[in-house]
PDB file of C-alpha atoms in Angstrom:
ATOM      1  CA  MET A   1     107.855  69.530 119.859  1.00  0.00           C
ATOM      2  CA  THR A   2     107.914  72.231 117.154  1.00  0.00           C
ATOM      3  CA  ASP A   3     108.448  75.774 117.013  1.00  0.00           C
ATOM      4  CA  ALA A   4     107.725  78.562 114.576  1.00  0.00           C
ATOM      5  CA  VAL A   5     110.884  77.621 112.061  1.00  0.00           C
ATOM      6  CA  GLY A   6     110.389  73.708 112.428  1.00  0.00           C
ATOM      7  CA  SER A   7     110.996  70.531 114.534  1.00  0.00           C
ATOM      8  CA  ILE A   8     113.653  70.617 117.135  1.00  0.00           C
ATOM      9  CA  ASP A   9     114.745  67.136 116.311  1.00  0.00           C
ATOM     10  CA  MET A  10     115.204  67.576 112.751  1.00  0.00           C
ATOM     11  CA  PRO A  11     117.476  70.318 110.982  1.00  0.00           C
ATOM     12  CA  ASP A  12     115.622  73.006 108.844  1.00  0.00           C
ATOM     13  CA  ALA A  13     115.854  72.826 105.153  1.00  0.00           C
ATOM     14  CA  GLU A  14     118.487  75.963 105.442  1.00  0.00           C
ATOM     15  CA  ASP A  15     120.576  74.198 107.663  1.00  0.00           C
ATOM     16  CA  ALA A  16     120.713  71.029 105.648  1.00  0.00           C
ATOM     17  CA  SER A  17     121.911  72.977 102.536  1.00  0.00           C
ATOM     18  CA  THR A  18     125.092  74.213 104.112  1.00  0.00           C
ATOM     19  CA  GLU A  19     126.993  71.584 102.281  1.00  0.00           C
ATOM     20  CA  SER A  20     125.999  72.864  98.872  1.00  0.00           C
ATOM     21  CA  LYS A  21     126.639  76.457 100.059  1.00  0.00           C
ATOM     22  CA  LYS A  22     130.373  75.485 100.645  1.00  0.00           C
ATOM     23  CA  LYS A  23     130.909  74.378  97.239  1.00  0.00           C
ATOM     24  CA  GLY A  24     129.294  77.450  95.639  1.00  0.00           C
ATOM     25  CA  ARG A  25     130.914  79.732  92.942  1.00  0.00           C
ATOM     26  CA  LYS A  26     134.245  81.416  93.797  1.00  0.00           C
ATOM     27  CA  GLY A  27     134.203  84.873  92.797  1.00  0.00           C
ATOM     28  CA  GLY A  28     131.060  85.110  90.569  1.00  0.00           C
ATOM     29  CA  LYS A  29     131.555  86.703  87.123  1.00  0.00           C
ATOM     30  CA  ARG A  30     135.088  87.980  88.133  1.00  0.00           C
ATOM     31  CA  GLY A  31     136.290  84.504  89.042  1.00  0.00           C
ATOM     32  CA  LYS A  32     135.778  83.117  85.428  1.00  0.00           C
ATOM     33  CA  LYS A  33     137.293  86.150  83.414  1.00  0.00           C
ATOM     34  CA  GLY A  34     140.860  87.352  83.126  1.00  0.00           C
ATOM     35  CA  PRO A  35     141.920  91.117  83.674  1.00  0.00           C
ATOM     36  CA  LEU A  36     140.806  92.026  80.119  1.00  0.00           C
ATOM     37  CA  GLY A  37     137.561  90.658  80.713  1.00  0.00           C
ATOM     38  CA  ARG A  38     137.112  92.187  84.036  1.00  0.00           C
ATOM     39  CA  LEU A  39     137.989  95.671  82.098  1.00  0.00           C
ATOM     40  CA  ALA A  40     135.373  95.008  79.471  1.00  0.00           C
ATOM     41  CA  LEU A  41     133.051  94.449  82.190  1.00  0.00           C
ATOM     42  CA  PHE A  42     133.733  97.656  83.876  1.00  0.00           C
ATOM     43  CA  TYR A  43     133.459  99.768  80.373  1.00  0.00           C
ATOM     44  CA  ARG A  44     130.292  97.975  79.805  1.00  0.00           C
ATOM     45  CA  GLN A  45     128.846  98.636  83.283  1.00  0.00           C
ATOM     46  CA  ILE A  46     129.958 102.488  82.770  1.00  0.00           C
ATOM     47  CA  ILE A  47     128.059 102.757  79.453  1.00  0.00           C
ATOM     48  CA  ALA A  48     124.997 101.210  81.091  1.00  0.00           C
ATOM     49  CA  GLU A  49     125.009 103.878  83.751  1.00  0.00           C
ATOM     50  CA  LEU A  50     125.532 106.688  81.337  1.00  0.00           C
ATOM     51  CA  ARG A  51     122.325 105.599  79.438  1.00  0.00           C
ATOM     52  CA  LYS A  52     120.392 105.882  82.619  1.00  0.00           C
ATOM     53  CA  VAL A  53     121.336 109.702  83.016  1.00  0.00           C
ATOM     54  CA  VAL A  54     118.682 112.087  82.244  1.00  0.00           C
ATOM     55  CA  TRP A  55     120.626 114.996  80.352  1.00  0.00           C
ATOM     56  CA  PRO A  56     119.357 118.309  80.603  1.00  0.00           C
ATOM     57  CA  THR A  57     117.746 120.183  77.658  1.00  0.00           C
ATOM     58  CA  ARG A  58     119.683 123.108  76.153  1.00  0.00           C
ATOM     59  CA  SER A  59     117.131 125.458  77.508  1.00  0.00           C
ATOM     60  CA  GLN A  60     117.826 123.843  81.120  1.00  0.00           C
ATOM     61  CA  LEU A  61     121.509 123.900  80.682  1.00  0.00           C
ATOM     62  CA  THR A  62     121.585 127.622  79.562  1.00  0.00           C
ATOM     63  CA  SER A  63     119.393 128.537  82.650  1.00  0.00           C
ATOM     64  CA  TYR A  64     121.512 126.543  85.040  1.00  0.00           C
ATOM     65  CA  THR A  65     124.727 128.221  83.663  1.00  0.00           C
ATOM     66  CA  THR A  66     123.163 131.422  83.913  1.00  0.00           C
ATOM     67  CA  VAL A  67     122.267 130.909  87.477  1.00  0.00           C
ATOM     68  CA  VAL A  68     125.546 129.774  88.359  1.00  0.00           C
ATOM     69  CA  ILE A  69     127.387 132.749  86.732  1.00  0.00           C
ATOM     70  CA  VAL A  70     125.021 135.234  88.506  1.00  0.00           C
ATOM     71  CA  PHE A  71     125.717 133.453  91.886  1.00  0.00           C
ATOM     72  CA  VAL A  72     129.488 133.427  91.376  1.00  0.00           C
ATOM     73  CA  VAL A  73     129.577 137.078  90.400  1.00  0.00           C
ATOM     74  CA  VAL A  74     127.382 138.117  93.588  1.00  0.00           C
ATOM     75  CA  MET A  75     129.849 136.149  95.655  1.00  0.00           C
ATOM     76  CA  ILE A  76     132.782 137.820  94.055  1.00  0.00           C
ATOM     77  CA  GLY A  77     131.044 141.113  94.874  1.00  0.00           C
ATOM     78  CA  LEU A  78     130.266 140.154  98.415  1.00  0.00           C
ATOM     79  CA  VAL A  79     133.764 139.018  99.069  1.00  0.00           C
ATOM     80  CA  THR A  80     135.217 142.162  97.529  1.00  0.00           C
ATOM     81  CA  VAL A  81     132.906 144.296  99.901  1.00  0.00           C
ATOM     82  CA  ILE A  82     133.954 142.571 103.042  1.00  0.00           C
ATOM     83  CA  ASP A  83     137.777 142.333 102.034  1.00  0.00           C
ATOM     84  CA  TYR A  84     137.492 146.265 101.361  1.00  0.00           C
ATOM     85  CA  GLY A  85     136.109 146.708 104.727  1.00  0.00           C
ATOM     86  CA  PHE A  86     138.646 144.638 106.510  1.00  0.00           C
ATOM     87  CA  GLN A  87     141.347 146.493 104.664  1.00  0.00           C
ATOM     88  CA  GLU A  88     140.017 149.851 105.775  1.00  0.00           C
ATOM     89  CA  ALA A  89     139.512 148.494 109.383  1.00  0.00           C
ATOM     90  CA  VAL A  90     143.215 147.259 109.374  1.00  0.00           C
ATOM     91  CA  LYS A  91     144.397 150.801 108.129  1.00  0.00           C
ATOM     92  CA  TYR A  92     142.344 152.572 110.771  1.00  0.00           C
ATOM     93  CA  VAL A  93     143.686 150.439 113.506  1.00  0.00           C
ATOM     94  CA  PHE A  94     147.271 150.006 112.537  1.00  0.00           C
ATOM     95  CA  GLY A  95     147.593 153.551 110.904  1.00  0.00           C
TER      96      GLY A  95
END
């Protein structure tokens, strides 16, 4: 009798290869290298990731910086107005 995977009487190919899975690598790349090798690999991976970054152009950077500075100035003004309002309310209530 068979099912979708294979015969009931015979194990699947994946089940037969469990012995080879037990004798696999220990730790992959890290198992073969010492601490300095792992550190070098870490820095190589950092540099590889930094190469993937899309850096903004000078004009984009200028516009982003301007937007941030304007936003911060607006928020400072808003907090100042609210703080002044609370200050006057406390003066009115407590005298």
